[in-house]
Amino acid sequence: MPDVSYMVRAPLILDVEGQRIGSIDRWSLEGIALTPELDNVAGFGLLTIPFHGFGITLQVQLVRDQQAGILRFINLGNREFGVLWHFYREIVTGRAISIDRMISAMDVPLDLVPMQETASERKAGQASVLPRFLRTAFFVCLFSGMAFLAYRPIVMPAVAEYCADVGPRLMASR
């Protein structure tokens, strides 16, 4: 990726395991270009970005990649990568780096919030329901009862009148 692998020429200061390596001239977001003074360098270290008279120090882990010809950055944290990316991007685009933008780049949250559901959230989100037949039977009974209660003043007088009319005729026919 050209955004990540383009080597820039901007000074960085590297200290690996307590030993000051010195100024690094060619680097990218992938890593540092191998030079003769970096022959035996690998492991954990501190990378310092000289910025407006003070140094921004990042913890880095370096692994030698002979094929690519670089000391590759691995396991960079979100904040470290954000600061290094911001510095790199400003150099590549040729803009002057403002203090405000660099401070906002350093003010990235340490850990990103996971965007995937956990097992407990997944389980809590699943509703248990009764079988469809029982739900249908429940609602038929519920609405029948409500209809009977709602129409009672109308239906009961009609039934009573029908029974009063039909009842004596039934008895007479027997």
mmCIF file of C-alpha atoms in Angstrom:
data_model
loop_
_atom_site.group_PDB
_atom_site.id
_atom_site.type_symbol
_atom_site.label_atom_id
_atom_site.label_comp_id
_atom_site.label_asym_id
_atom_site.label_seq_id
_atom_site.Cartn_x
_atom_site.Cartn_y
_atom_site.Cartn_z
ATOM 1 C CA MET A 1 0.000 0.000 0.000
ATOM 2 C CA PRO A 2 1.631 3.267 -1.008
ATOM 3 C CA ASP A 3 -0.083 5.093 1.870
ATOM 4 C CA VAL A 4 1.686 2.893 4.369
ATOM 5 C CA SER A 5 4.937 1.897 2.692
ATOM 6 C CA TYR A 6 6.217 5.127 1.147
ATOM 7 C CA MET A 7 9.530 5.921 2.865
ATOM 8 C CA VAL A 8 9.838 9.479 4.167
ATOM 9 C CA ARG A 9 12.947 11.361 5.149
ATOM 10 C CA ALA A 10 12.253 12.873 8.541
ATOM 11 C CA PRO A 11 14.340 12.418 11.668
ATOM 12 C CA LEU A 12 13.255 10.008 14.379
ATOM 13 C CA ILE A 13 15.304 8.994 17.414
ATOM 14 C CA LEU A 14 15.446 5.305 18.307
ATOM 15 C CA ASP A 15 16.478 3.710 21.609
ATOM 16 C CA VAL A 16 16.363 -0.095 21.647
ATOM 17 C CA GLU A 17 16.615 -1.886 24.995
ATOM 18 C CA GLY A 18 18.367 1.039 26.668
ATOM 19 C CA GLN A 19 20.881 1.584 23.857
ATOM 20 C CA ARG A 20 20.581 4.809 21.837
ATOM 21 C CA ILE A 21 20.723 3.914 18.175
ATOM 22 C CA GLY A 22 20.607 7.501 16.987
ATOM 23 C CA SER A 23 18.708 9.361 14.350
ATOM 24 C CA ILE A 24 16.634 7.450 11.794
ATOM 25 C CA ASP A 25 16.322 9.146 8.425
ATOM 26 C CA ARG A 26 14.172 6.828 6.276
ATOM 27 C CA TRP A 27 11.000 5.279 7.680
ATOM 28 C CA SER A 28 7.362 4.534 6.912
ATOM 29 C CA LEU A 29 4.367 3.285 8.870
ATOM 30 C CA GLU A 30 5.538 -0.266 8.165
ATOM 31 C CA GLY A 31 8.942 0.241 9.714
ATOM 32 C CA ILE A 32 12.445 1.700 9.524
ATOM 33 C CA ALA A 33 14.728 1.253 6.516
ATOM 34 C CA LEU A 34 17.674 -1.027 7.316
ATOM 35 C CA THR A 35 21.059 0.687 7.444
ATOM 36 C CA PRO A 36 24.497 -0.606 8.552
ATOM 37 C CA GLU A 37 24.081 0.851 12.058
ATOM 38 C CA LEU A 38 20.807 -1.094 12.445
ATOM 39 C CA ASP A 39 22.389 -4.512 11.735
ATOM 40 C CA ASN A 40 21.954 -5.963 15.239
ATOM 41 C CA VAL A 41 18.825 -4.070 16.234
ATOM 42 C CA ALA A 42 15.580 -5.853 17.098
ATOM 43 C CA GLY A 43 13.262 -6.070 20.076
ATOM 44 C CA PHE A 44 11.478 -3.488 22.192
ATOM 45 C CA GLY A 45 12.412 0.154 22.108
ATOM 46 C CA LEU A 46 11.402 3.773 22.303
ATOM 47 C CA LEU A 47 10.831 5.831 19.176
ATOM 48 C CA THR A 48 10.955 9.593 19.657
ATOM 49 C CA ILE A 49 9.421 12.061 17.226
ATOM 50 C CA PRO A 50 11.123 15.466 17.568
ATOM 51 C CA PHE A 51 8.281 17.948 17.318
ATOM 52 C CA HIS A 52 8.418 21.721 17.903
ATOM 53 C CA GLY A 53 11.255 21.490 20.414
ATOM 54 C CA PHE A 54 9.983 18.539 22.447
ATOM 55 C CA GLY A 55 9.953 14.803 21.857
ATOM 56 C CA ILE A 56 6.919 12.558 21.557
ATOM 57 C CA THR A 57 8.026 9.100 22.674
ATOM 58 C CA LEU A 58 6.277 5.918 21.577
ATOM 59 C CA GLN A 59 6.887 2.330 22.636
ATOM 60 C CA VAL A 60 7.607 0.088 19.663
ATOM 61 C CA GLN A 61 8.511 -3.507 18.972
ATOM 62 C CA LEU A 62 10.813 -4.077 16.018
ATOM 63 C CA VAL A 63 11.292 -7.250 13.981
ATOM 64 C CA ARG A 64 13.861 -7.578 11.200
ATOM 65 C CA ASP A 65 12.376 -8.208 7.742
ATOM 66 C CA GLN A 66 15.286 -8.892 5.381
ATOM 67 C CA GLN A 67 13.096 -9.351 2.286
ATOM 68 C CA ALA A 68 11.514 -5.918 2.613
ATOM 69 C CA GLY A 69 14.757 -4.384 3.918
ATOM 70 C CA ILE A 70 13.122 -2.866 6.986
ATOM 71 C CA LEU A 71 12.814 -3.179 10.729
ATOM 72 C CA ARG A 72 9.061 -3.763 10.883
ATOM 73 C CA PHE A 73 6.873 -2.198 13.588
ATOM 74 C CA ILE A 74 4.664 -4.841 15.199
ATOM 75 C CA ASN A 75 2.034 -4.637 17.923
ATOM 76 C CA LEU A 76 1.739 -0.860 17.826
ATOM 77 C CA GLY A 77 -1.058 0.346 20.092
ATOM 78 C CA ASN A 78 -3.896 2.522 18.818
ATOM 79 C CA ARG A 79 -2.448 5.695 20.298
ATOM 80 C CA GLU A 80 1.094 5.022 19.060
ATOM 81 C CA PHE A 81 -0.085 4.198 15.547
ATOM 82 C CA GLY A 82 -2.368 7.255 15.494
ATOM 83 C CA VAL A 83 0.434 9.645 16.439
ATOM 84 C CA LEU A 84 2.915 8.071 14.023
ATOM 85 C CA TRP A 85 0.308 8.016 11.230
ATOM 86 C CA HIS A 86 -0.559 11.673 11.812
ATOM 87 C CA PHE A 87 3.112 12.703 11.710
ATOM 88 C CA TYR A 88 3.714 10.561 8.600
ATOM 89 C CA ARG A 89 0.642 11.884 6.790
ATOM 90 C CA GLU A 90 1.581 15.496 7.402
ATOM 91 C CA ILE A 91 5.103 14.894 6.058
ATOM 92 C CA VAL A 92 3.871 13.010 2.969
ATOM 93 C CA THR A 93 1.323 15.695 2.101
ATOM 94 C CA GLY A 94 3.857 18.472 2.724
ATOM 95 C CA ARG A 95 1.748 20.362 5.213
ATOM 96 C CA ALA A 96 3.053 22.021 8.342
ATOM 97 C CA ILE A 97 2.078 20.084 11.423
ATOM 98 C CA SER A 98 0.160 22.181 13.929
ATOM 99 C CA ILE A 99 0.450 21.588 17.634
ATOM 100 C CA ASP A 100 -3.336 21.344 17.994
ATOM 101 C CA ARG A 101 -3.615 18.573 15.421
ATOM 102 C CA MET A 102 -0.721 16.641 16.968
ATOM 103 C CA ILE A 103 -2.277 16.898 20.437
ATOM 104 C CA SER A 104 -5.630 15.700 19.100
ATOM 105 C CA ALA A 105 -3.813 12.782 17.411
ATOM 106 C CA MET A 106 -2.296 11.862 20.784
ATOM 107 C CA ASP A 107 -5.719 12.059 22.421
ATOM 108 C CA VAL A 108 -6.959 8.820 20.835
ATOM 109 C CA PRO A 109 -8.620 6.328 23.209
ATOM 110 C CA LEU A 110 -6.294 3.580 24.356
ATOM 111 C CA ASP A 111 -8.639 0.706 23.571
ATOM 112 C CA LEU A 112 -11.325 0.702 20.966
ATOM 113 C CA VAL A 113 -14.766 -0.447 22.036
ATOM 114 C CA PRO A 114 -15.515 -3.902 20.622
ATOM 115 C CA MET A 115 -18.307 -3.736 18.087
ATOM 116 C CA GLN A 116 -19.308 -7.385 18.296
ATOM 117 C CA GLU A 117 -21.922 -8.909 20.570
ATOM 118 C CA THR A 118 -20.733 -10.911 23.529
ATOM 119 C CA ALA A 119 -22.331 -14.264 24.358
ATOM 120 C CA SER A 120 -24.302 -12.781 27.268
ATOM 121 C CA GLU A 121 -25.625 -9.922 25.097
ATOM 122 C CA ARG A 122 -26.618 -12.378 22.387
ATOM 123 C CA LYS A 123 -28.446 -14.547 24.938
ATOM 124 C CA ALA A 124 -30.192 -11.537 26.512
ATOM 125 C CA GLY A 125 -31.356 -10.376 23.075
ATOM 126 C CA GLN A 126 -33.156 -13.634 22.283
ATOM 127 C CA ALA A 127 -36.757 -13.726 23.455
ATOM 128 C CA SER A 128 -38.437 -16.998 24.331
ATOM 129 C CA VAL A 129 -41.971 -17.338 22.995
ATOM 130 C CA LEU A 130 -44.782 -19.809 23.389
ATOM 131 C CA PRO A 131 -45.688 -22.006 20.428
ATOM 132 C CA ARG A 132 -47.879 -20.343 17.834
ATOM 133 C CA PHE A 133 -50.898 -22.572 18.587
ATOM 134 C CA LEU A 134 -50.974 -21.545 22.266
ATOM 135 C CA ARG A 135 -50.540 -17.866 21.426
ATOM 136 C CA THR A 136 -53.379 -18.067 18.882
ATOM 137 C CA ALA A 137 -55.677 -19.872 21.324
ATOM 138 C CA PHE A 138 -54.910 -17.337 24.067
ATOM 139 C CA PHE A 139 -55.720 -14.359 21.861
ATOM 140 C CA VAL A 140 -58.914 -15.942 20.463
ATOM 141 C CA CYS A 141 -60.142 -16.523 24.027
ATOM 142 C CA LEU A 142 -59.087 -13.056 25.126
ATOM 143 C CA PHE A 143 -60.824 -11.268 22.262
ATOM 144 C CA SER A 144 -63.938 -13.454 22.568
ATOM 145 C CA GLY A 145 -64.214 -12.584 26.235
ATOM 146 C CA MET A 146 -63.689 -8.886 25.521
ATOM 147 C CA ALA A 147 -66.331 -9.011 22.776
ATOM 148 C CA PHE A 148 -68.802 -10.732 25.108
ATOM 149 C CA LEU A 149 -68.218 -8.145 27.838
ATOM 150 C CA ALA A 150 -68.367 -5.225 25.401
ATOM 151 C CA TYR A 151 -71.591 -6.365 23.716
ATOM 152 C CA ARG A 152 -73.296 -7.689 26.857
ATOM 153 C CA PRO A 153 -75.701 -4.738 27.140
ATOM 154 C CA ILE A 154 -76.784 -5.358 23.531
ATOM 155 C CA VAL A 155 -76.573 -9.144 23.225
ATOM 156 C CA MET A 156 -78.143 -10.139 26.575
ATOM 157 C CA PRO A 157 -81.428 -8.273 26.067
ATOM 158 C CA ALA A 158 -81.751 -9.779 22.578
ATOM 159 C CA VAL A 159 -81.105 -13.287 23.934
ATOM 160 C CA ALA A 160 -83.554 -12.736 26.769
ATOM 161 C CA GLU A 161 -86.244 -11.532 24.354
ATOM 162 C CA TYR A 162 -85.606 -14.488 22.043
ATOM 163 C CA CYS A 163 -85.868 -16.910 24.955
ATOM 164 C CA ALA A 164 -89.046 -15.224 26.158
ATOM 165 C CA ASP A 165 -90.556 -15.587 22.693
ATOM 166 C CA VAL A 166 -89.312 -19.059 21.798
ATOM 167 C CA GLY A 167 -89.420 -20.640 25.260
ATOM 168 C CA PRO A 168 -93.258 -20.813 25.687
ATOM 169 C CA ARG A 169 -93.687 -22.023 22.101
ATOM 170 C CA LEU A 170 -91.216 -24.824 22.680
ATOM 171 C CA MET A 171 -93.001 -25.854 25.809
ATOM 172 C CA ALA A 172 -96.374 -25.799 24.062
ATOM 173 C CA SER A 173 -95.165 -27.977 21.205
ATOM 174 C CA ARG A 174 -94.074 -30.773 23.490
#
